mmCIF file with all atom_site columns, C-alpha atoms in Angstrom:
data_model
loop_
_atom_site.group_PDB
_atom_site.id
_atom_site.type_symbol
_atom_site.label_atom_id
_atom_site.label_alt_id
_atom_site.label_comp_id
_atom_site.label_asym_id
_atom_site.label_entity_id
_atom_site.label_seq_id
_atom_site.pdbx_PDB_ins_code
_atom_site.Cartn_x
_atom_site.Cartn_y
_atom_site.Cartn_z
_atom_site.occupancy
_atom_site.B_iso_or_equiv
_atom_site.pdbx_formal_charge
_atom_site.auth_seq_id
_atom_site.auth_comp_id
_atom_site.auth_asym_id
_atom_site.auth_atom_id
_atom_site.pdbx_PDB_model_num
ATOM 1   C CA . GLN M 1 1   ? 6.488   -46.068 62.097 1.00 0.00 ? 1182 GLN M CA 1
ATOM 2   C CA . LYS M 1 2   ? 4.745   -43.721 59.716 1.00 0.00 ? 1183 LYS M CA 1
ATOM 3   C CA . GLU M 1 3   ? 1.023   -44.145 59.219 1.00 0.00 ? 1184 GLU M CA 1
ATOM 4   C CA . VAL M 1 4   ? 1.332   -44.037 55.435 1.00 0.00 ? 1185 VAL M CA 1
ATOM 5   C CA . GLU M 1 5   ? 4.487   -44.730 53.443 1.00 0.00 ? 1186 GLU M CA 1
ATOM 6   C CA . GLN M 1 6   ? 5.261   -44.067 49.812 1.00 0.00 ? 1187 GLN M CA 1
ATOM 7   C CA . ASN M 1 7   ? 8.407   -44.335 47.773 1.00 0.00 ? 1188 ASN M CA 1
ATOM 8   C CA . SER M 1 8   ? 9.360   -40.719 47.159 1.00 0.00 ? 1189 SER M CA 1
ATOM 9   C CA . GLY M 1 9   ? 10.817  -41.505 43.737 1.00 0.00 ? 1190 GLY M CA 1
ATOM 10  C CA . PRO M 1 10  ? 11.415  -39.881 41.409 1.00 0.00 ? 1191 PRO M CA 1
ATOM 11  C CA . LEU M 1 11  ? 9.713   -42.349 39.123 1.00 0.00 ? 1192 LEU M CA 1
ATOM 12  C CA . SER M 1 12  ? 10.290  -41.841 35.416 1.00 0.00 ? 1193 SER M CA 1
ATOM 13  C CA . VAL M 1 13  ? 8.334   -43.602 32.678 1.00 0.00 ? 1194 VAL M CA 1
ATOM 14  C CA . PRO M 1 14  ? 8.197   -43.062 28.921 1.00 0.00 ? 1195 PRO M CA 1
ATOM 15  C CA . GLU M 1 15  ? 5.071   -41.642 27.356 1.00 0.00 ? 1196 GLU M CA 1
ATOM 16  C CA . GLY M 1 16  ? 2.507   -44.362 26.710 1.00 0.00 ? 1197 GLY M CA 1
ATOM 17  C CA . ALA M 1 17  ? 3.853   -46.693 29.392 1.00 0.00 ? 1198 ALA M CA 1
ATOM 18  C CA . ILE M 1 18  ? 2.143   -47.816 32.594 1.00 0.00 ? 1199 ILE M CA 1
ATOM 19  C CA . ALA M 1 19  ? 3.145   -45.980 35.752 1.00 0.00 ? 1200 ALA M CA 1
ATOM 20  C CA . SER M 1 20  ? 2.779   -47.923 38.986 1.00 0.00 ? 1201 SER M CA 1
ATOM 21  C CA . LEU M 1 21  ? 2.638   -46.080 42.304 1.00 0.00 ? 1202 LEU M CA 1
ATOM 22  C CA . ASN M 1 22  ? 2.575   -47.857 45.644 1.00 0.00 ? 1203 ASN M CA 1
ATOM 23  C CA . CYS M 1 23  ? 1.523   -47.064 49.179 1.00 0.00 ? 1204 CYS M CA 1
ATOM 24  C CA . THR M 1 24  ? 1.500   -49.012 52.438 1.00 0.00 ? 1205 THR M CA 1
ATOM 25  C CA . TYR M 1 25  ? -0.319  -48.136 55.638 1.00 0.00 ? 1206 TYR M CA 1
ATOM 26  C CA . SER M 1 26  ? 0.171   -49.226 59.217 1.00 0.00 ? 1207 SER M CA 1
ATOM 27  C CA . ASP M 1 27  ? -3.317  -49.334 60.763 1.00 0.00 ? 1208 ASP M CA 1
ATOM 28  C CA . ARG M 1 28  ? -5.361  -52.415 59.905 1.00 0.00 ? 1209 ARG M CA 1
ATOM 29  C CA . GLY M 1 29  ? -8.485  -50.528 60.956 1.00 0.00 ? 1210 GLY M CA 1
ATOM 30  C CA . SER M 1 30  ? -8.169  -48.102 58.047 1.00 0.00 ? 1211 SER M CA 1
ATOM 31  C CA . GLN M 1 31  ? -11.354 -47.858 56.058 1.00 0.00 ? 1212 GLN M CA 1
ATOM 32  C CA . SER M 1 32  ? -10.979 -45.460 53.149 1.00 0.00 ? 1213 SER M CA 1
ATOM 33  C CA . PHE M 1 33  ? -8.137  -44.860 50.726 1.00 0.00 ? 1214 PHE M CA 1
ATOM 34  C CA . PHE M 1 34  ? -7.489  -42.032 48.319 1.00 0.00 ? 1215 PHE M CA 1
ATOM 35  C CA . TRP M 1 35  ? -5.067  -40.969 45.626 1.00 0.00 ? 1216 TRP M CA 1
ATOM 36  C CA . TYR M 1 36  ? -4.415  -37.283 44.974 1.00 0.00 ? 1217 TYR M CA 1
ATOM 37  C CA . ARG M 1 37  ? -2.365  -35.622 42.265 1.00 0.00 ? 1218 ARG M CA 1
ATOM 38  C CA . GLN M 1 38  ? -0.459  -32.448 43.081 1.00 0.00 ? 1219 GLN M CA 1
ATOM 39  C CA . TYR M 1 39  ? 1.251   -30.291 40.503 1.00 0.00 ? 1220 TYR M CA 1
ATOM 40  C CA . SER M 1 40  ? 4.122   -28.146 41.693 1.00 0.00 ? 1221 SER M CA 1
ATOM 41  C CA . GLY M 1 41  ? 2.833   -25.088 43.534 1.00 0.00 ? 1222 GLY M CA 1
ATOM 42  C CA . LYS M 1 42  ? -0.781  -26.236 43.351 1.00 0.00 ? 1223 LYS M CA 1
ATOM 43  C CA . SER M 1 43  ? -3.204  -27.906 45.721 1.00 0.00 ? 1224 SER M CA 1
ATOM 44  C CA . PRO M 1 44  ? -3.936  -31.655 45.815 1.00 0.00 ? 1225 PRO M CA 1
ATOM 45  C CA . GLU M 1 45  ? -6.605  -32.865 43.416 1.00 0.00 ? 1226 GLU M CA 1
ATOM 46  C CA . LEU M 1 46  ? -8.594  -36.055 44.078 1.00 0.00 ? 1227 LEU M CA 1
ATOM 47  C CA . ILE M 1 47  ? -8.051  -38.764 41.452 1.00 0.00 ? 1228 ILE M CA 1
ATOM 48  C CA . MET M 1 48  ? -9.447  -41.934 42.977 1.00 0.00 ? 1229 MET M CA 1
ATOM 49  C CA . SER M 1 49  ? -11.071 -43.257 46.111 1.00 0.00 ? 1230 SER M CA 1
ATOM 50  C CA . ILE M 1 50  ? -11.332 -46.937 47.030 1.00 0.00 ? 1231 ILE M CA 1
ATOM 51  C CA . TYR M 1 51  ? -13.083 -48.514 49.982 1.00 0.00 ? 1232 TYR M CA 1
ATOM 52  C CA . SER M 1 52  ? -13.054 -52.292 49.424 1.00 0.00 ? 1233 SER M CA 1
ATOM 53  C CA . ASN M 1 53  ? -10.535 -54.913 48.374 1.00 0.00 ? 1234 ASN M CA 1
ATOM 54  C CA . GLY M 1 54  ? -9.880  -55.286 44.684 1.00 0.00 ? 1235 GLY M CA 1
ATOM 55  C CA . ASP M 1 55  ? -9.552  -52.988 41.710 1.00 0.00 ? 1236 ASP M CA 1
ATOM 56  C CA . LYS M 1 56  ? -11.398 -49.822 40.819 1.00 0.00 ? 1237 LYS M CA 1
ATOM 57  C CA . GLU M 1 57  ? -10.989 -48.342 37.378 1.00 0.00 ? 1238 GLU M CA 1
ATOM 58  C CA . ASP M 1 58  ? -11.674 -44.794 36.186 1.00 0.00 ? 1239 ASP M CA 1
ATOM 59  C CA . GLY M 1 59  ? -10.477 -43.983 32.703 1.00 0.00 ? 1240 GLY M CA 1
ATOM 60  C CA . ARG M 1 60  ? -6.706  -44.443 32.543 1.00 0.00 ? 1241 ARG M CA 1
ATOM 61  C CA . PHE M 1 61  ? -6.453  -44.838 36.325 1.00 0.00 ? 1242 PHE M CA 1
ATOM 62  C CA . THR M 1 62  ? -6.825  -48.032 38.335 1.00 0.00 ? 1243 THR M CA 1
ATOM 63  C CA . ALA M 1 63  ? -6.649  -48.151 42.113 1.00 0.00 ? 1244 ALA M CA 1
ATOM 64  C CA . GLN M 1 64  ? -5.911  -51.469 43.786 1.00 0.00 ? 1245 GLN M CA 1
ATOM 65  C CA . LEU M 1 65  ? -6.502  -52.237 47.449 1.00 0.00 ? 1246 LEU M CA 1
ATOM 66  C CA . ASN M 1 66  ? -5.272  -55.230 49.431 1.00 0.00 ? 1247 ASN M CA 1
ATOM 67  C CA . LYS M 1 67  ? -6.283  -54.843 53.077 1.00 0.00 ? 1248 LYS M CA 1
ATOM 68  C CA . ALA M 1 68  ? -4.617  -58.087 54.147 1.00 0.00 ? 1249 ALA M CA 1
ATOM 69  C CA . SER M 1 69  ? -1.264  -56.766 52.940 1.00 0.00 ? 1250 SER M CA 1
ATOM 70  C CA . GLN M 1 70  ? -2.117  -53.155 53.922 1.00 0.00 ? 1251 GLN M CA 1
ATOM 71  C CA . TYR M 1 71  ? -1.235  -52.026 50.439 1.00 0.00 ? 1252 TYR M CA 1
ATOM 72  C CA . VAL M 1 72  ? -2.776  -49.574 48.000 1.00 0.00 ? 1253 VAL M CA 1
ATOM 73  C CA . SER M 1 73  ? -1.551  -48.911 44.487 1.00 0.00 ? 1254 SER M CA 1
ATOM 74  C CA . LEU M 1 74  ? -2.363  -46.645 41.574 1.00 0.00 ? 1255 LEU M CA 1
ATOM 75  C CA . LEU M 1 75  ? -1.768  -47.636 37.977 1.00 0.00 ? 1256 LEU M CA 1
ATOM 76  C CA . ILE M 1 76  ? -1.758  -45.010 35.247 1.00 0.00 ? 1257 ILE M CA 1
ATOM 77  C CA . ARG M 1 77  ? -2.113  -46.499 31.789 1.00 0.00 ? 1258 ARG M CA 1
ATOM 78  C CA . ASP M 1 78  ? -0.976  -44.730 28.612 1.00 0.00 ? 1259 ASP M CA 1
ATOM 79  C CA . SER M 1 79  ? 0.968   -42.210 30.687 1.00 0.00 ? 1260 SER M CA 1
ATOM 80  C CA . GLN M 1 80  ? 1.049   -38.667 29.322 1.00 0.00 ? 1261 GLN M CA 1
ATOM 81  C CA . PRO M 1 81  ? 3.485   -35.812 30.016 1.00 0.00 ? 1262 PRO M CA 1
ATOM 82  C CA . SER M 1 82  ? 0.560   -34.031 31.698 1.00 0.00 ? 1263 SER M CA 1
ATOM 83  C CA . ASP M 1 83  ? 0.551   -36.831 34.303 1.00 0.00 ? 1264 ASP M CA 1
ATOM 84  C CA . SER M 1 84  ? 3.926   -35.571 35.571 1.00 0.00 ? 1265 SER M CA 1
ATOM 85  C CA . ALA M 1 85  ? 3.181   -34.563 39.165 1.00 0.00 ? 1266 ALA M CA 1
ATOM 86  C CA . THR M 1 86  ? 3.483   -35.747 42.740 1.00 0.00 ? 1267 THR M CA 1
ATOM 87  C CA . TYR M 1 87  ? 0.977   -38.420 43.719 1.00 0.00 ? 1268 TYR M CA 1
ATOM 88  C CA . LEU M 1 88  ? -0.220  -38.523 47.310 1.00 0.00 ? 1269 LEU M CA 1
ATOM 89  C CA . CYS M 1 89  ? -1.738  -41.524 49.017 1.00 0.00 ? 1270 CYS M CA 1
ATOM 90  C CA . ALA M 1 90  ? -4.184  -40.776 51.849 1.00 0.00 ? 1271 ALA M CA 1
ATOM 91  C CA . VAL M 1 91  ? -5.785  -43.068 54.386 1.00 0.00 ? 1272 VAL M CA 1
ATOM 92  C CA . ASN M 1 92  ? -8.784  -42.540 56.642 1.00 0.00 ? 1273 ASN M CA 1
ATOM 93  C CA . LYS M 1 93  ? -8.214  -44.596 59.779 1.00 0.00 ? 1274 LYS M CA 1
ATOM 94  C CA . ASP M 1 94  ? -11.807 -45.061 60.793 1.00 0.00 ? 1275 ASP M CA 1
ATOM 95  C CA . THR M 1 95  ? -15.155 -43.740 59.736 1.00 0.00 ? 1276 THR M CA 1
ATOM 96  C CA . GLY M 1 96  ? -14.308 -40.405 61.288 1.00 0.00 ? 1277 GLY M CA 1
ATOM 97  C CA . ASN M 1 97  ? -12.262 -37.593 59.888 1.00 0.00 ? 1278 ASN M CA 1
ATOM 98  C CA . GLN M 1 98  ? -8.666  -38.435 60.810 1.00 0.00 ? 1279 GLN M CA 1
ATOM 99  C CA . PHE M 1 99  ? -6.700  -38.551 57.586 1.00 0.00 ? 1280 PHE M CA 1
ATOM 100 C CA . TYR M 1 100 ? -3.060  -39.422 57.080 1.00 0.00 ? 1281 TYR M CA 1
ATOM 101 C CA . PHE M 1 101 ? -1.115  -38.632 53.940 1.00 0.00 ? 1282 PHE M CA 1
ATOM 102 C CA . GLY M 1 102 ? 2.041   -40.143 52.575 1.00 0.00 ? 1283 GLY M CA 1
ATOM 103 C CA . THR M 1 103 ? 4.867   -37.831 51.550 1.00 0.00 ? 1284 THR M CA 1
ATOM 104 C CA . GLY M 1 104 ? 4.121   -38.451 47.875 1.00 0.00 ? 1285 GLY M CA 1
ATOM 105 C CA . THR M 1 105 ? 5.789   -40.025 44.857 1.00 0.00 ? 1286 THR M CA 1
ATOM 106 C CA . SER M 1 106 ? 7.139   -37.742 42.152 1.00 0.00 ? 1287 SER M CA 1
ATOM 107 C CA . LEU M 1 107 ? 6.298   -39.015 38.661 1.00 0.00 ? 1288 LEU M CA 1
ATOM 108 C CA . THR M 1 108 ? 7.876   -37.771 35.454 1.00 0.00 ? 1289 THR M CA 1
ATOM 109 C CA . VAL M 1 109 ? 6.521   -38.928 32.094 1.00 0.00 ? 1290 VAL M CA 1
ATOM 110 C CA . ILE M 1 110 ? 9.150   -38.523 29.412 1.00 0.00 ? 1291 ILE M CA 1
ATOM 111 C CA . PRO M 1 111 ? 7.880   -37.580 25.918 1.00 0.00 ? 1292 PRO M CA 1
ATOM 112 C CA . ASN N 2 1   ? -19.254 -22.861 42.042 1.00 0.00 ? 1110 ASN N CA 1
ATOM 113 C CA . ALA N 2 2   ? -15.952 -21.677 43.470 1.00 0.00 ? 1111 ALA N CA 1
ATOM 114 C CA . GLY N 2 3   ? -15.400 -24.894 45.472 1.00 0.00 ? 1112 GLY N CA 1
ATOM 115 C CA . VAL N 2 4   ? -13.039 -24.190 48.364 1.00 0.00 ? 1113 VAL N CA 1
ATOM 116 C CA . THR N 2 5   ? -11.578 -20.692 48.667 1.00 0.00 ? 1114 THR N CA 1
ATOM 117 C CA . GLN N 2 6   ? -8.813  -19.488 50.982 1.00 0.00 ? 1115 GLN N CA 1
ATOM 118 C CA . THR N 2 7   ? -7.510  -16.075 51.920 1.00 0.00 ? 1116 THR N CA 1
ATOM 119 C CA . PRO N 2 8   ? -4.874  -14.775 51.886 1.00 0.00 ? 1117 PRO N CA 1
ATOM 120 C CA . LYS N 2 9   ? -2.744  -16.491 49.234 1.00 0.00 ? 1118 LYS N CA 1
ATOM 121 C CA . PHE N 2 10  ? 0.516   -15.268 50.724 1.00 0.00 ? 1119 PHE N CA 1
ATOM 122 C CA . GLN N 2 11  ? 1.463   -13.831 54.103 1.00 0.00 ? 1120 GLN N CA 1
ATOM 123 C CA . VAL N 2 12  ? 4.663   -12.840 55.860 1.00 0.00 ? 1121 VAL N CA 1
ATOM 124 C CA . LEU N 2 13  ? 4.570   -12.502 59.634 1.00 0.00 ? 1122 LEU N CA 1
ATOM 125 C CA . LYS N 2 14  ? 7.113   -11.617 62.252 1.00 0.00 ? 1123 LYS N CA 1
ATOM 126 C CA . THR N 2 15  ? 7.613   -13.945 65.203 1.00 0.00 ? 1124 THR N CA 1
ATOM 127 C CA . GLY N 2 16  ? 4.936   -13.316 67.807 1.00 0.00 ? 1125 GLY N CA 1
ATOM 128 C CA . GLN N 2 17  ? 2.383   -11.764 65.457 1.00 0.00 ? 1126 GLN N CA 1
ATOM 129 C CA . SER N 2 18  ? -1.064  -13.248 65.092 1.00 0.00 ? 1127 SER N CA 1
ATOM 130 C CA . MET N 2 19  ? -3.231  -13.869 62.075 1.00 0.00 ? 1128 MET N CA 1
ATOM 131 C CA . THR N 2 20  ? -6.299  -15.754 60.902 1.00 0.00 ? 1129 THR N CA 1
ATOM 132 C CA . LEU N 2 21  ? -6.494  -17.820 57.740 1.00 0.00 ? 1130 LEU N CA 1
ATOM 133 C CA . GLN N 2 22  ? -9.945  -17.914 56.215 1.00 0.00 ? 1131 GLN N CA 1
ATOM 134 C CA . CYS N 2 23  ? -11.577 -20.778 54.355 1.00 0.00 ? 1132 CYS N CA 1
ATOM 135 C CA . ALA N 2 24  ? -15.014 -21.093 52.764 1.00 0.00 ? 1133 ALA N CA 1
ATOM 136 C CA . GLN N 2 25  ? -16.713 -23.805 50.722 1.00 0.00 ? 1134 GLN N CA 1
ATOM 137 C CA . ASP N 2 26  ? -19.852 -23.685 48.615 1.00 0.00 ? 1135 ASP N CA 1
ATOM 138 C CA . MET N 2 27  ? -20.359 -27.441 48.142 1.00 0.00 ? 1136 MET N CA 1
ATOM 139 C CA . ASN N 2 28  ? -22.664 -27.863 51.159 1.00 0.00 ? 1137 ASN N CA 1
ATOM 140 C CA . HIS N 2 29  ? -20.097 -30.174 52.754 1.00 0.00 ? 1138 HIS N CA 1
ATOM 141 C CA . ASN N 2 30  ? -20.409 -31.122 56.404 1.00 0.00 ? 1139 ASN N CA 1
ATOM 142 C CA . SER N 2 31  ? -16.707 -31.630 57.152 1.00 0.00 ? 1140 SER N CA 1
ATOM 143 C CA . MET N 2 32  ? -13.832 -29.197 56.854 1.00 0.00 ? 1141 MET N CA 1
ATOM 144 C CA . TYR N 2 33  ? -10.111 -29.572 57.498 1.00 0.00 ? 1142 TYR N CA 1
ATOM 145 C CA . TRP N 2 34  ? -6.915  -27.602 57.915 1.00 0.00 ? 1143 TRP N CA 1
ATOM 146 C CA . TYR N 2 35  ? -3.590  -29.090 56.808 1.00 0.00 ? 1144 TYR N CA 1
ATOM 147 C CA . ARG N 2 36  ? -0.048  -27.893 56.638 1.00 0.00 ? 1145 ARG N CA 1
ATOM 148 C CA . GLN N 2 37  ? 2.396   -29.135 54.017 1.00 0.00 ? 1146 GLN N CA 1
ATOM 149 C CA . ASP N 2 38  ? 6.128   -29.090 54.580 1.00 0.00 ? 1147 ASP N CA 1
ATOM 150 C CA . PRO N 2 39  ? 8.904   -30.504 52.386 1.00 0.00 ? 1148 PRO N CA 1
ATOM 151 C CA . GLY N 2 40  ? 9.590   -34.140 53.264 1.00 0.00 ? 1149 GLY N CA 1
ATOM 152 C CA . MET N 2 41  ? 6.715   -34.237 55.761 1.00 0.00 ? 1150 MET N CA 1
ATOM 153 C CA . GLY N 2 42  ? 3.734   -34.436 53.485 1.00 0.00 ? 1151 GLY N CA 1
ATOM 154 C CA . LEU N 2 43  ? 0.305   -33.104 54.403 1.00 0.00 ? 1152 LEU N CA 1
ATOM 155 C CA . ARG N 2 44  ? -0.429  -33.149 58.113 1.00 0.00 ? 1153 ARG N CA 1
ATOM 156 C CA . LEU N 2 45  ? -3.850  -32.572 59.630 1.00 0.00 ? 1154 LEU N CA 1
ATOM 157 C CA . ILE N 2 46  ? -3.980  -29.668 62.084 1.00 0.00 ? 1155 ILE N CA 1
ATOM 158 C CA . TYR N 2 47  ? -7.670  -29.540 62.994 1.00 0.00 ? 1156 TYR N CA 1
ATOM 159 C CA . TYR N 2 48  ? -10.909 -30.709 61.512 1.00 0.00 ? 1157 TYR N CA 1
ATOM 160 C CA . SER N 2 49  ? -14.592 -30.023 61.934 1.00 0.00 ? 1158 SER N CA 1
ATOM 161 C CA . ALA N 2 50  ? -16.888 -32.972 61.298 1.00 0.00 ? 1159 ALA N CA 1
ATOM 162 C CA . SER N 2 51  ? -19.951 -30.767 61.313 1.00 0.00 ? 1160 SER N CA 1
ATOM 163 C CA . GLU N 2 52  ? -21.049 -27.251 62.138 1.00 0.00 ? 1161 GLU N CA 1
ATOM 164 C CA . GLY N 2 53  ? -20.412 -26.578 65.826 1.00 0.00 ? 1162 GLY N CA 1
ATOM 165 C CA . THR N 2 54  ? -17.736 -29.233 66.346 1.00 0.00 ? 1163 THR N CA 1
ATOM 166 C CA . THR N 2 55  ? -13.957 -29.147 66.046 1.00 0.00 ? 1164 THR N CA 1
ATOM 167 C CA . ASP N 2 56  ? -11.302 -31.735 66.843 1.00 0.00 ? 1165 ASP N CA 1
ATOM 168 C CA . LYS N 2 57  ? -7.534  -31.887 66.965 1.00 0.00 ? 1166 LYS N CA 1
ATOM 169 C CA . GLY N 2 58  ? -5.603  -33.573 64.234 1.00 0.00 ? 1167 GLY N CA 1
ATOM 170 C CA . GLU N 2 59  ? -2.006  -34.709 64.147 1.00 0.00 ? 1168 GLU N CA 1
ATOM 171 C CA . VAL N 2 60  ? -0.291  -31.335 64.737 1.00 0.00 ? 1169 VAL N CA 1
ATOM 172 C CA . PRO N 2 61  ? -2.656  -28.936 66.602 1.00 0.00 ? 1170 PRO N CA 1
ATOM 173 C CA . ASN N 2 62  ? -0.173  -27.157 68.880 1.00 0.00 ? 1171 ASN N CA 1
ATOM 174 C CA . GLY N 2 63  ? 0.060   -23.418 68.256 1.00 0.00 ? 1172 GLY N CA 1
ATOM 175 C CA . TYR N 2 64  ? -3.232  -23.226 66.365 1.00 0.00 ? 1173 TYR N CA 1
ATOM 176 C CA . ASN N 2 65  ? -6.893  -22.578 67.086 1.00 0.00 ? 1174 ASN N CA 1
ATOM 177 C CA . VAL N 2 66  ? -9.881  -22.992 64.814 1.00 0.00 ? 1175 VAL N CA 1
ATOM 178 C CA . SER N 2 67  ? -13.430 -21.735 64.530 1.00 0.00 ? 1176 SER N CA 1
ATOM 179 C CA . ARG N 2 68  ? -16.245 -23.300 62.541 1.00 0.00 ? 1177 ARG N CA 1
ATOM 180 C CA . LEU N 2 69  ? -18.177 -20.105 61.972 1.00 0.00 ? 1178 LEU N CA 1
ATOM 181 C CA . ASN N 2 70  ? -21.038 -21.754 60.087 1.00 0.00 ? 1179 ASN N CA 1
ATOM 182 C CA . LYS N 2 71  ? -21.419 -24.636 57.642 1.00 0.00 ? 1180 LYS N CA 1
ATOM 183 C CA . ARG N 2 72  ? -19.499 -22.767 54.926 1.00 0.00 ? 1181 ARG N CA 1
ATOM 184 C CA . GLU N 2 73  ? -16.609 -21.229 56.861 1.00 0.00 ? 1182 GLU N CA 1
ATOM 185 C CA . PHE N 2 74  ? -13.718 -22.645 58.883 1.00 0.00 ? 1183 PHE N CA 1
ATOM 186 C CA . SER N 2 75  ? -10.912 -20.391 60.087 1.00 0.00 ? 1184 SER N CA 1
ATOM 187 C CA . LEU N 2 76  ? -7.444  -21.162 61.426 1.00 0.00 ? 1185 LEU N CA 1
ATOM 188 C CA . ARG N 2 77  ? -5.781  -18.799 63.881 1.00 0.00 ? 1186 ARG N CA 1
ATOM 189 C CA . LEU N 2 78  ? -2.128  -18.474 64.819 1.00 0.00 ? 1187 LEU N CA 1
ATOM 190 C CA . GLU N 2 79  ? -2.058  -16.587 68.119 1.00 0.00 ? 1188 GLU N CA 1
ATOM 191 C CA . SER N 2 80  ? 1.705   -16.089 68.341 1.00 0.00 ? 1189 SER N CA 1
ATOM 192 C CA . ALA N 2 81  ? 3.452   -17.104 65.142 1.00 0.00 ? 1190 ALA N CA 1
ATOM 193 C CA . ALA N 2 82  ? 6.749   -18.984 65.272 1.00 0.00 ? 1191 ALA N CA 1
ATOM 194 C CA . PRO N 2 83  ? 9.265   -19.708 62.480 1.00 0.00 ? 1192 PRO N CA 1
ATOM 195 C CA . SER N 2 84  ? 8.328   -23.409 62.786 1.00 0.00 ? 1193 SER N CA 1
ATOM 196 C CA . GLN N 2 85  ? 4.888   -22.460 61.461 1.00 0.00 ? 1194 GLN N CA 1
ATOM 197 C CA . THR N 2 86  ? 6.338   -21.416 58.121 1.00 0.00 ? 1195 THR N CA 1
ATOM 198 C CA . SER N 2 87  ? 4.479   -23.686 55.734 1.00 0.00 ? 1196 SER N CA 1
ATOM 199 C CA . VAL N 2 88  ? 1.827   -23.963 53.070 1.00 0.00 ? 1197 VAL N CA 1
ATOM 200 C CA . TYR N 2 89  ? -1.630  -24.253 54.606 1.00 0.00 ? 1198 TYR N CA 1
ATOM 201 C CA . PHE N 2 90  ? -4.474  -26.001 52.838 1.00 0.00 ? 1199 PHE N CA 1
ATOM 202 C CA . CYS N 2 91  ? -8.120  -26.043 53.722 1.00 0.00 ? 1200 CYS N CA 1
ATOM 203 C CA . ALA N 2 92  ? -10.288 -28.925 52.511 1.00 0.00 ? 1201 ALA N CA 1
ATOM 204 C CA . SER N 2 93  ? -13.892 -30.027 52.753 1.00 0.00 ? 1202 SER N CA 1
ATOM 205 C CA . SER N 2 94  ? -15.708 -33.326 52.321 1.00 0.00 ? 1203 SER N CA 1
ATOM 206 C CA . GLY N 2 95  ? -19.225 -34.574 52.222 1.00 0.00 ? 1204 GLY N CA 1
ATOM 207 C CA . TYR N 2 96  ? -20.767 -37.131 54.532 1.00 0.00 ? 1205 TYR N CA 1
ATOM 208 C CA . LEU N 2 97  ? -19.889 -40.843 54.254 1.00 0.00 ? 1206 LEU N CA 1
ATOM 209 C CA . LEU N 2 98  ? -17.446 -40.832 51.334 1.00 0.00 ? 1207 LEU N CA 1
ATOM 210 C CA . TYR N 2 99  ? -14.875 -38.506 52.899 1.00 0.00 ? 1208 TYR N CA 1
ATOM 211 C CA . GLU N 2 100 ? -13.530 -37.454 49.518 1.00 0.00 ? 1209 GLU N CA 1
ATOM 212 C CA . GLN N 2 101 ? -11.726 -34.228 50.250 1.00 0.00 ? 1210 GLN N CA 1
ATOM 213 C CA . TYR N 2 102 ? -11.557 -31.196 47.999 1.00 0.00 ? 1211 TYR N CA 1
ATOM 214 C CA . PHE N 2 103 ? -8.781  -28.713 48.608 1.00 0.00 ? 1212 PHE N CA 1
ATOM 215 C CA . GLY N 2 104 ? -8.500  -24.967 48.419 1.00 0.00 ? 1213 GLY N CA 1
ATOM 216 C CA . PRO N 2 105 ? -5.620  -23.236 46.612 1.00 0.00 ? 1214 PRO N CA 1
ATOM 217 C CA . GLY N 2 106 ? -3.509  -22.845 49.755 1.00 0.00 ? 1215 GLY N CA 1
ATOM 218 C CA . THR N 2 107 ? -1.892  -20.068 51.765 1.00 0.00 ? 1216 THR N CA 1
ATOM 219 C CA . ARG N 2 108 ? 1.874   -19.733 51.716 1.00 0.00 ? 1217 ARG N CA 1
ATOM 220 C CA . LEU N 2 109 ? 2.929   -18.420 55.137 1.00 0.00 ? 1218 LEU N CA 1
ATOM 221 C CA . THR N 2 110 ? 6.406   -17.284 56.104 1.00 0.00 ? 1219 THR N CA 1
ATOM 222 C CA . VAL N 2 111 ? 7.268   -16.415 59.689 1.00 0.00 ? 1220 VAL N CA 1
ATOM 223 C CA . THR N 2 112 ? 10.530  -14.511 60.154 1.00 0.00 ? 1221 THR N CA 1
#
């Protein structure tokens, strides 16, 4: 079983819609959760971090964490063509430095 | 601030050759990381350094060595390159407690 699983997509949404990206993780002891955006040929860029159950909002982005269900999601409101990228979910298993990444979900926002 | 820098950007090696990938950060971060990214496999942690003077294995350490030269610099060495090490290599750093990682631009390595 993979440590972190994401639907690889591709996910297509029209401009202005809400894009919903999902991630599950296998280790209940995981403490910290991150979403990164990666444009083709570029390095991952941190979008959101979340450490406790519930929602965390930052601009058009909302991260949601449900530790009981071992589920993390990212909502992108008012999606823009510039949001078209691969979104990576990352999990830190304990308070150390072991990180696990999902394989990413490819998002395309159609103008 | 340059953030995280990596050299070289591209490299082609023959099987059996050695090379060192360099990484430096100017954010005064304690922790540094080396990842490889392969199609369909995602980012996988090779080695990390929680603080200056310490290094630990990640998920895929075989065939690699690392050196935390000082707080700013963390290098990755391939002693005898193999075609299976063809990949894009990313260095990252993070501060203490929050573990938010910031990535360098990457090195695209091809081993023939």
